[in-house]
Coordinates of C-alpha atoms in Angstrom, one line a residue:
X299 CA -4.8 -3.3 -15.8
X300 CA -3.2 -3.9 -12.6
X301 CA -1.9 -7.4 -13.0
X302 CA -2.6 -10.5 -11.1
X303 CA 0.7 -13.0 -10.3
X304 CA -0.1 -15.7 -8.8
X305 CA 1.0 -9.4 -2.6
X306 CA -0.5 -4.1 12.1
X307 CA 0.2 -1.4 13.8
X308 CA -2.2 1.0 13.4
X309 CA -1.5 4.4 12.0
X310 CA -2.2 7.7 10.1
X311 CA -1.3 11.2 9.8
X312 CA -2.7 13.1 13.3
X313 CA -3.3 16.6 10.9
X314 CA -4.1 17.0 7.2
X315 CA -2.3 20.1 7.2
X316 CA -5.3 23.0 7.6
X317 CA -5.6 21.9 12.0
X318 CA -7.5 18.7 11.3
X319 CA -7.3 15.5 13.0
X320 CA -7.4 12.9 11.0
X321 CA -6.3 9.8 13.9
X322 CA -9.1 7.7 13.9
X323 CA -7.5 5.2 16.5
X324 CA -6.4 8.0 18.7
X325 CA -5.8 6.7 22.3
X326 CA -7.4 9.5 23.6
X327 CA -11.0 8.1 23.8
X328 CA -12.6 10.4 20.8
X329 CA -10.8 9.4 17.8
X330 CA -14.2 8.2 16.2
X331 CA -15.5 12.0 16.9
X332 CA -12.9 13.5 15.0
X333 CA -13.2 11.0 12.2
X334 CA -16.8 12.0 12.0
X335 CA -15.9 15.6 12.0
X336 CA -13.8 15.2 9.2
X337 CA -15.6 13.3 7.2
X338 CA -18.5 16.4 7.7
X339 CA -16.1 18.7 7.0
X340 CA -15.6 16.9 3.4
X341 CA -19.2 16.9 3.0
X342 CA -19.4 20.8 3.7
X343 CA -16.3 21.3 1.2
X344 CA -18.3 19.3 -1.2
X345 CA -21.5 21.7 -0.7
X346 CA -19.3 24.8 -1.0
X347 CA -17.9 23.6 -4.3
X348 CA -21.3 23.2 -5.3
X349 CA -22.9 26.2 -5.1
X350 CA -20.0 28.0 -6.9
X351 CA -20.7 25.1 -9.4
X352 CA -21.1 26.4 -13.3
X353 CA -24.9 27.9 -14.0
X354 CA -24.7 24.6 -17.4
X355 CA -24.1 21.8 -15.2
X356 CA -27.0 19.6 -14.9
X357 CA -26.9 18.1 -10.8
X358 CA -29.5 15.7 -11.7
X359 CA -30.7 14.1 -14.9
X360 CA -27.9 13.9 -16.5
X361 CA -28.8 16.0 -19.8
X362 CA -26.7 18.8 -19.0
X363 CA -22.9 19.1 -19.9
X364 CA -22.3 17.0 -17.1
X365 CA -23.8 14.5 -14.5
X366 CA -23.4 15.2 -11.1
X367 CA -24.9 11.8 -9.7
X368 CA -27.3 10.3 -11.7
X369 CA -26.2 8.5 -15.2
X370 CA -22.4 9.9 -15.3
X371 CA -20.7 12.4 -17.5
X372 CA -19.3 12.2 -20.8
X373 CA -16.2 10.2 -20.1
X374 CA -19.0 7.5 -18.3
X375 CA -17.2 8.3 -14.9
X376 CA -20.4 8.4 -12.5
X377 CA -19.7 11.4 -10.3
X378 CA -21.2 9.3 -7.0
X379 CA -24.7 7.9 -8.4
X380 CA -24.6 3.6 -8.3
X381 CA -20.5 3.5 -8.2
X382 CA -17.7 1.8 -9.9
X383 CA -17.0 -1.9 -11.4
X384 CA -16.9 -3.0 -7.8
X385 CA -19.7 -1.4 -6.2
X386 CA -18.0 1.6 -4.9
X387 CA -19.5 4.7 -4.4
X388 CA -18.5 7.5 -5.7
X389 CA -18.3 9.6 -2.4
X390 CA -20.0 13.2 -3.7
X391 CA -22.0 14.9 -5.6
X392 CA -19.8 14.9 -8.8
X393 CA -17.7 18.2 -10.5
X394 CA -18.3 19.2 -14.1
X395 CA -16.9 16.6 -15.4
X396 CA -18.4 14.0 -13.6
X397 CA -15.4 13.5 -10.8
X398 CA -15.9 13.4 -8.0
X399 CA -14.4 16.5 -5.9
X400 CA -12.2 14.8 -3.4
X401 CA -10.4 13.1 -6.5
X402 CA -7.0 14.7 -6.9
X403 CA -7.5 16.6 -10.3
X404 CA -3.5 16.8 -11.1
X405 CA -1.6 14.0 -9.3
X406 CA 2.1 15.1 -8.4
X407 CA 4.2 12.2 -10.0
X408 CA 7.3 14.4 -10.2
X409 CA 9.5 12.3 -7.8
X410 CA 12.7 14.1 -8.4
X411 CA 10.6 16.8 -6.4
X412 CA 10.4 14.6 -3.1
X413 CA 12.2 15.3 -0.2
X414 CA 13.0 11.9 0.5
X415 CA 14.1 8.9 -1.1
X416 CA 12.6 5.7 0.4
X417 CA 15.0 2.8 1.8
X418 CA 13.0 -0.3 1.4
X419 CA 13.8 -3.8 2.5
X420 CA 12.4 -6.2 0.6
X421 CA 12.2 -9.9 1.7
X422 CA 11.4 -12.9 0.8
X423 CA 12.0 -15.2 -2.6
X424 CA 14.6 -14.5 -5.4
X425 CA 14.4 -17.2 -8.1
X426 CA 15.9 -18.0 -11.4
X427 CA 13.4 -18.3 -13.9
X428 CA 12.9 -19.8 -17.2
X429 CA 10.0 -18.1 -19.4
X430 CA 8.7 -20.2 -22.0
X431 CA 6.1 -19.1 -24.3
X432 CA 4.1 -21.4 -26.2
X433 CA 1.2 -20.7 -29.0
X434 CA -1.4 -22.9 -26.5
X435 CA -0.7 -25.5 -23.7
X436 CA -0.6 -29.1 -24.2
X437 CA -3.2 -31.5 -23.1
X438 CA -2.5 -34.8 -21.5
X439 CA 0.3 -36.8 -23.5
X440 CA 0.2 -33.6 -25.5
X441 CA 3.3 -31.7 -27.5
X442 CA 3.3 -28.1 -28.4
X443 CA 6.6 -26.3 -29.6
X444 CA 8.6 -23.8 -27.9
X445 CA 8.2 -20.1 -29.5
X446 CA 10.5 -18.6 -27.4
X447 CA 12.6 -18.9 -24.4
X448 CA 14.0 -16.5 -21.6
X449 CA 15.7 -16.7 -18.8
X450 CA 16.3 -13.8 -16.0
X451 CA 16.2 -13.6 -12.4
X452 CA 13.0 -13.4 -10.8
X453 CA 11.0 -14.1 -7.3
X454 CA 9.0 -11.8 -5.5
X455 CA 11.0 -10.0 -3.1
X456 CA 13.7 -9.4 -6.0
X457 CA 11.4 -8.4 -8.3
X458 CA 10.0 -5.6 -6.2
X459 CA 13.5 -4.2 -4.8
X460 CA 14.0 -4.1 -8.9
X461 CA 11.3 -1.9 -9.6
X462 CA 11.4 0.6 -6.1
X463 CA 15.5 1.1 -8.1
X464 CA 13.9 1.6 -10.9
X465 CA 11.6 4.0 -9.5
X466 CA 14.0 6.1 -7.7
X467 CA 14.3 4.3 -4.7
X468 CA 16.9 2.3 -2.8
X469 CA 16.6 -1.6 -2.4
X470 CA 18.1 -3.8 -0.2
X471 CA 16.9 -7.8 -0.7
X472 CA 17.2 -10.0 1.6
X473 CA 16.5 -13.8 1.0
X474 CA 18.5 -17.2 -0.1
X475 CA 19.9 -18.6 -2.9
X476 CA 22.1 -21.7 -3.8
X477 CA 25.5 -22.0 -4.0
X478 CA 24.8 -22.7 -8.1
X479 CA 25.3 -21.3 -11.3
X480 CA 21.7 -19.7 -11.3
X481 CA 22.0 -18.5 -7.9
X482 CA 25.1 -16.1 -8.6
X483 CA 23.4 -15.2 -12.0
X484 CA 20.4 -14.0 -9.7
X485 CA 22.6 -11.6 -7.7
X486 CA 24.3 -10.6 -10.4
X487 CA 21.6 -9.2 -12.2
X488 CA 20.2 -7.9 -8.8
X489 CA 23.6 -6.1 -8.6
X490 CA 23.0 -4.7 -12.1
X491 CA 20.0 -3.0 -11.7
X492 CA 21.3 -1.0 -8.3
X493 CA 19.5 -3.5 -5.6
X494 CA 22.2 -4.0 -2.5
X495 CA 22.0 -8.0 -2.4
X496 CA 24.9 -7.9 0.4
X497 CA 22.4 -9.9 2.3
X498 CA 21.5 -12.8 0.9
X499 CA 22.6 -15.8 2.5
X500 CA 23.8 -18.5 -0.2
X501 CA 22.9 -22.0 0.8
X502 CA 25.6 -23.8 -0.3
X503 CA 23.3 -27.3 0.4
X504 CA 20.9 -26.7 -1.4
X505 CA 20.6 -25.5 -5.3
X506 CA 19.0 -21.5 -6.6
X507 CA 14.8 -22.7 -6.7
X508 CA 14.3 -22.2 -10.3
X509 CA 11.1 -21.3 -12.0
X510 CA 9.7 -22.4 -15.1
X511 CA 7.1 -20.3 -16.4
X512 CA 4.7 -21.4 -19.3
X513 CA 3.0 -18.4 -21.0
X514 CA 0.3 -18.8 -23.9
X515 CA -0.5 -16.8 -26.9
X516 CA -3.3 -14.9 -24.6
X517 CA -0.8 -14.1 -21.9
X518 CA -2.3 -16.5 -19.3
X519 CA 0.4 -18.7 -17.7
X520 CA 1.0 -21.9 -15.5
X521 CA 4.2 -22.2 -13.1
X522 CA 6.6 -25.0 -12.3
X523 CA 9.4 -24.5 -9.9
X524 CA 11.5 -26.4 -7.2
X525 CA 11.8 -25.0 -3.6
X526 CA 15.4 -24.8 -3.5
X527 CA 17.1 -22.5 -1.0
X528 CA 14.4 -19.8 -1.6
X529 CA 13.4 -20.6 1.6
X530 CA 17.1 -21.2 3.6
X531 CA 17.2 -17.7 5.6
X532 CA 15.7 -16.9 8.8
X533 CA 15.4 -13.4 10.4
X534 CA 18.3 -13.9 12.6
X535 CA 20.2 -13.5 9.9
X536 CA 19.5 -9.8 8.3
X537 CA 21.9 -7.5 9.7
X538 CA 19.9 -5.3 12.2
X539 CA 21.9 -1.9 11.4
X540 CA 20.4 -2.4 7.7
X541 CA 17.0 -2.8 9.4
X542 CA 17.3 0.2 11.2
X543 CA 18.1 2.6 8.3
X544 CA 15.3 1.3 6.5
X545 CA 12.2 3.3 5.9
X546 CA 10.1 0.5 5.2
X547 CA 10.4 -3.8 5.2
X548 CA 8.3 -5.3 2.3
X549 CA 7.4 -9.0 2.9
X550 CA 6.5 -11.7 0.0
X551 CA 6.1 -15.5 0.5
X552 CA 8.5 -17.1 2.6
X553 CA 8.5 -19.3 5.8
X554 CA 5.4 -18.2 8.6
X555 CA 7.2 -17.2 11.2
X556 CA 10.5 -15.6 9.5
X557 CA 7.9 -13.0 8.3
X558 CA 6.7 -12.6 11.1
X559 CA 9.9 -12.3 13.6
X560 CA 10.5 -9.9 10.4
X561 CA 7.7 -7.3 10.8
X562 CA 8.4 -7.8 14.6
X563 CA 12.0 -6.2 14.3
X564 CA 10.7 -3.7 11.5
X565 CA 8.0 -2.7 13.9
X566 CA 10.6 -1.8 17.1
X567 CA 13.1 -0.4 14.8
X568 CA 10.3 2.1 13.8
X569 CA 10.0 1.0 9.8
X570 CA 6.7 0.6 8.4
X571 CA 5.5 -3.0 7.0
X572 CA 3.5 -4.6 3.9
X573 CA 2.7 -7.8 3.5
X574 CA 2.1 -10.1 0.0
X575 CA 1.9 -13.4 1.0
X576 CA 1.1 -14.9 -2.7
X577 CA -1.3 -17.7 -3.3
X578 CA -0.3 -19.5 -0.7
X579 CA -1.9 -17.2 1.9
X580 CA -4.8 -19.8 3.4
X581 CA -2.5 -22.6 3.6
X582 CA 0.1 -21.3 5.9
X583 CA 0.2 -19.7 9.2
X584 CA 0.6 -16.3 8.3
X585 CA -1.5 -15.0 10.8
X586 CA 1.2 -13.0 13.1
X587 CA 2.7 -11.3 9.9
X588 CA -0.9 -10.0 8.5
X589 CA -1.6 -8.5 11.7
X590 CA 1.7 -6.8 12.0
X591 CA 1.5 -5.1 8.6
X592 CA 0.4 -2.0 8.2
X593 CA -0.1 -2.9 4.5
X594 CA -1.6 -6.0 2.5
X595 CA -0.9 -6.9 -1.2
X596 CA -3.2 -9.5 -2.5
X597 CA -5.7 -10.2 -5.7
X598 CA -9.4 -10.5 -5.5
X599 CA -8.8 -14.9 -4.9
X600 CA -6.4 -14.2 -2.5
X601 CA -8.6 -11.9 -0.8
X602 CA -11.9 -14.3 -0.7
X603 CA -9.1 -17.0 0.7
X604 CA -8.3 -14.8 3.3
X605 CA -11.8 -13.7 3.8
X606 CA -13.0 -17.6 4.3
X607 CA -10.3 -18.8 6.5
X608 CA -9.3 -16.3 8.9
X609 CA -9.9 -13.3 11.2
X610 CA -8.7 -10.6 8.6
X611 CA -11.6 -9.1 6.3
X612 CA -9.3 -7.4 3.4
X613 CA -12.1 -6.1 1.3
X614 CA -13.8 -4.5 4.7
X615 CA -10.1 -4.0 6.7
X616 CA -10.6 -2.4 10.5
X617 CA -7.2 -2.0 11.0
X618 CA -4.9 -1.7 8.2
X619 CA -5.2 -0.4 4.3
X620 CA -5.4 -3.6 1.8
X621 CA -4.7 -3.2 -2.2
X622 CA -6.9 -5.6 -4.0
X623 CA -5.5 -6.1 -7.6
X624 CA -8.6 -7.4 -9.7
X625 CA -6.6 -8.2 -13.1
X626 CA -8.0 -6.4 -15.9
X627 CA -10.2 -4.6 -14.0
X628 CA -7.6 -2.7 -12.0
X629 CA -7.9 -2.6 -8.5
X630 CA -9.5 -1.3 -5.2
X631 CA -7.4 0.0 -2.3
X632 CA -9.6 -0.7 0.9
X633 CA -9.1 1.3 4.6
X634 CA -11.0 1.4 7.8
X635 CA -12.3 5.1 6.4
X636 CA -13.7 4.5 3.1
X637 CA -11.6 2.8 -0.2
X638 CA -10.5 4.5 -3.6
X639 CA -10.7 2.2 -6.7
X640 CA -9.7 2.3 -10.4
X641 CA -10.3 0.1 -13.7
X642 CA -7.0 0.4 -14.9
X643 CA -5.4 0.8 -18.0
X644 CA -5.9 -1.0 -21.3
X645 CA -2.6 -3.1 -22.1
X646 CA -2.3 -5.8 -24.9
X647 CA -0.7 -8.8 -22.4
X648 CA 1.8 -11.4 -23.4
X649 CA 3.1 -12.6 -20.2
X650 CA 1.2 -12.0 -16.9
X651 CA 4.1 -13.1 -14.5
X652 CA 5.5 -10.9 -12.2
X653 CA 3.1 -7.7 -12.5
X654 CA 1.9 -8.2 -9.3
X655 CA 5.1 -7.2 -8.2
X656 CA 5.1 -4.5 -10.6
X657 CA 1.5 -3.3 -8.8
X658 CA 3.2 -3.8 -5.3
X659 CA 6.7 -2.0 -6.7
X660 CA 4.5 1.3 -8.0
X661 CA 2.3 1.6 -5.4
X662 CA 4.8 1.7 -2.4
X663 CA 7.1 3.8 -4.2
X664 CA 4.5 6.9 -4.8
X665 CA 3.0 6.0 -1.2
X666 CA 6.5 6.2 0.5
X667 CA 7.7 9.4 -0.7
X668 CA 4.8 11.2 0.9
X669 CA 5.4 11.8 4.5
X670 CA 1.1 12.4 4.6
X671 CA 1.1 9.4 3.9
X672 CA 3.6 7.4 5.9
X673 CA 5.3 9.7 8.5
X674 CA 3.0 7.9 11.2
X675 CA 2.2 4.6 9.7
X676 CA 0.5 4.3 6.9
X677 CA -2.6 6.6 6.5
X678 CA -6.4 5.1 6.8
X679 CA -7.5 8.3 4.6
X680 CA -8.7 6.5 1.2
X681 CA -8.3 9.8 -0.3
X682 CA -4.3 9.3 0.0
X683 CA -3.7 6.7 -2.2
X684 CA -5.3 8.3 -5.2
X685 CA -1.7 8.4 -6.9
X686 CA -0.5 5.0 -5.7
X687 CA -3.4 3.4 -7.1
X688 CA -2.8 5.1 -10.0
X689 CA 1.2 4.4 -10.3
X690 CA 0.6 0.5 -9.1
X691 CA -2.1 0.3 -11.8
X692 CA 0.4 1.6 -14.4
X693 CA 3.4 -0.3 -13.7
X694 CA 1.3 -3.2 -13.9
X695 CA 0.1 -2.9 -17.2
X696 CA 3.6 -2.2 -18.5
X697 CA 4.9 -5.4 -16.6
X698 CA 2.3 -7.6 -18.8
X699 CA 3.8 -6.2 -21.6
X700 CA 7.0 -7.6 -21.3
X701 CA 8.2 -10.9 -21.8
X702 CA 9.6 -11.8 -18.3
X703 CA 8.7 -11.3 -14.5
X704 CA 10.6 -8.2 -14.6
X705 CA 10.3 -4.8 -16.8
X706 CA 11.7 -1.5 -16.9
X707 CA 10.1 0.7 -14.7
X708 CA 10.2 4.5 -14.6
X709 CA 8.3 7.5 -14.2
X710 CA 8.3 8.1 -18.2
X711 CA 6.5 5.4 -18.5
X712 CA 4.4 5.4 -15.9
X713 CA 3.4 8.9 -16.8
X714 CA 2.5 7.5 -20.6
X715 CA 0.1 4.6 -19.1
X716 CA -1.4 7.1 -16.9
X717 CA -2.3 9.6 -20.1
X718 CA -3.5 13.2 -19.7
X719 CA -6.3 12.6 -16.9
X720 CA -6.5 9.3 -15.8
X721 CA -7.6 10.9 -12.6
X722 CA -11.4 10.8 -14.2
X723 CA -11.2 7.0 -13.6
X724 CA -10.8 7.2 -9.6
X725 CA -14.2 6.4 -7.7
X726 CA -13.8 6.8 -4.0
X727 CA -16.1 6.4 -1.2
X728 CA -15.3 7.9 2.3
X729 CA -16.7 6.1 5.7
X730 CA -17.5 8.1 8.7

């Protein structure tokens, strides 16, 4: 499970590290003739592999140890026959296990190990809220009674810069709260879990928007919540020399054009941008911050919206990488070169809020610390976000196992969710 809570300049490594190009938007005029080479030099890796392939390993029929394209293996991963839950290919001929080959067989999730630590600035809303958790909702002049009740800070942009700490990273949030008694409870606890809330502007006018979040016995939840000050800052007022030492500027809902005079400043002070505009993505103007973000974060509704009413495409991107979150079915990380997907991991749900977040939170924080990845913007190769997809997936299943919009993230537990070879799940297709 990936979790579903209801989050543009272009740019990708220029070598893989053996002398190939790997630029598709090249200025030079022949960035789509390198693309095309490389994909053709996958294809003749693949063909190598296979001819050193096992003598038992059945390539066709599938009665053999393994299946190397036609009915899948004997975990049921199809090794590139009629692809995965969302109609992605599986990209090759299949190894003896059914994987496909270009699928990173032992994904490095030792972060201590990385030679940098990401500085991310995370933007946008930072809430109070109030979990409730009922047996089922009410109907209409209904009544149900309260099983329990939480409170603890929450909001998009907080909840994120929470779980890149928890993660290893370093967080700075930036957004607005009241001048209330829920407001300075909300930077406390940002305070407490490491997250620099220095700047946050506190709207002294207005009160701390507090959400009230009804959860039912299966998870599922409805929201109620007041704007508040959540939306009081502008991007005038985020110190500039905090900007600048960031490595990245993570955007969640907020108003249209602070997030985009946002991802305008990230852009010239040469940090890299994502984007997850929450359900509210077809009803405002959000146009100038999509296209300036080398990243999207949205679920599969969100996606459609998108789709429908403007010029972006996320589930067939030309200019940017987009990760799909599908719920229980995991999720689908979509580039201009192909997309990786995975089903996710199984988790027993009891509160769905905030592991969207989570997904983002994961995801950016094993992207980041690979300079492959994002040492020229972020990569188009779908082959490079085998491990983020993995990581998001897992820190979102965790997050719907807790009782609030925020959970304890780390790498133990990621590495838990994840199992011994969760790698088997990946299906990835590769576009020349």
């Amino acid at each position: 499970m990936s979790g579903r809570d209801d989050g543009a300049v272009d740019g990708s490594p220029t070598d893989d590290g053996e002398g190939r190009d790997l630029d598709p938007d090249a200025e030079d005029g022949d960035g789509v003739d390198n693309w095309d080479e490389t994909v053709a030099e996958w294809d003749r890796e693949v063909d190598e592999w296979e001819g050193d392939a096992p003598d038992d390993i059945d390539g066709g029929d599938g009665t053999g140890a393994a299946d190397g394209g036609g009915e899948g293996d004997p975990n049921g991963v199809d090794g590139g026959g009629e692809g995965g839950p969302d109609g992605v290919d599986g990209g090759g001929e299949g190894g003896p296990d059914g994987v496909d080959p270009a699928v990173d067989r032992d994904p490095d999730l030792n972060p201590d190990d990385a030679d940098r630590v990401p500085k991310v600035v995370s933007a946008g809303h930072i809430n109070w809220d109030v979990t409730i958790h009922v047996d089922r909702l009410p109907e209409p002049d209904g009544e149900t009674r309260i099983e329990r009740l939480e409170q603890s800070g929450g909001g998009s942009a907080a909840n994120v810069a929470v779980g890149l700490v928890d993660l290893g990273g370093q967080s700075v949030v930036y957004g607005s709260v009241g001048g209330d008694e829920s407001g300075a409870l909300a930077l406390r606890e940002l305070a407490s879990a490491g997250v620099d809330p220095g700047q946050v502007l506190v709207d002294a006018d207005e009160p701390t928007s507090v959400k009230y979040v009804i959860v039912d016995g299966g998870g599922e939840l409805l929201m109620l919540a007041n704007d508040g000050a959540n939306e009081s800052f502008s991007a005038a007022g985020l110190d500039r020399d905090t900007l600048a030492a960031a490595d990245h500027l993570h955007l969640t809902g907020q108003q249209p054009e602070t997030a985009a005079a946002l991802a305008t400043a990230a852009a010239e002070a040469g940090a890299t941008r994502s984007f997850d505009p929450g359900r509210r993505v077809a009803d405002r103007e959000f146009d100038a911050a999509l296209h300036a973000s080398d990243v999207l974060f949205l679920n599969d509704r969100e996606a459609d919206a998108l789709a429908a009413e403007t010029d972006v495409d996320p589930w067939e991107p030309d200019d940017r990488v987009v990760a799909i979150k599908l719920g229980d079915e995991g999720a689908t990380v979509r580039t201009p070169h192909g997309s990786v997907s995975h089903p996710g991991f199984d988790a027993d749900p009891v509160d769905t809020t905030g592991a969207g977040d989570a997904f983002a939170a994961g995801f950016l924080a094993a992207a980041l610390r690979e300079p492959e990845i994002t040492g020229d913007g972020f990569s188009h190769d779908p082959r490079d976000y085998q491990v983020p997809i993995l990581v998001g997936n897992a820190c979102g299943a965790v997050a719907t196992e807790s009782v609030t919009a925020r959970t304890d993230l780390s790498w133990d537990r990621v590495r838990e969710r994840m199992g011994d070879s969760p790698e088997t799940d990946l299906l990835i297709e590769v576009r020349a």
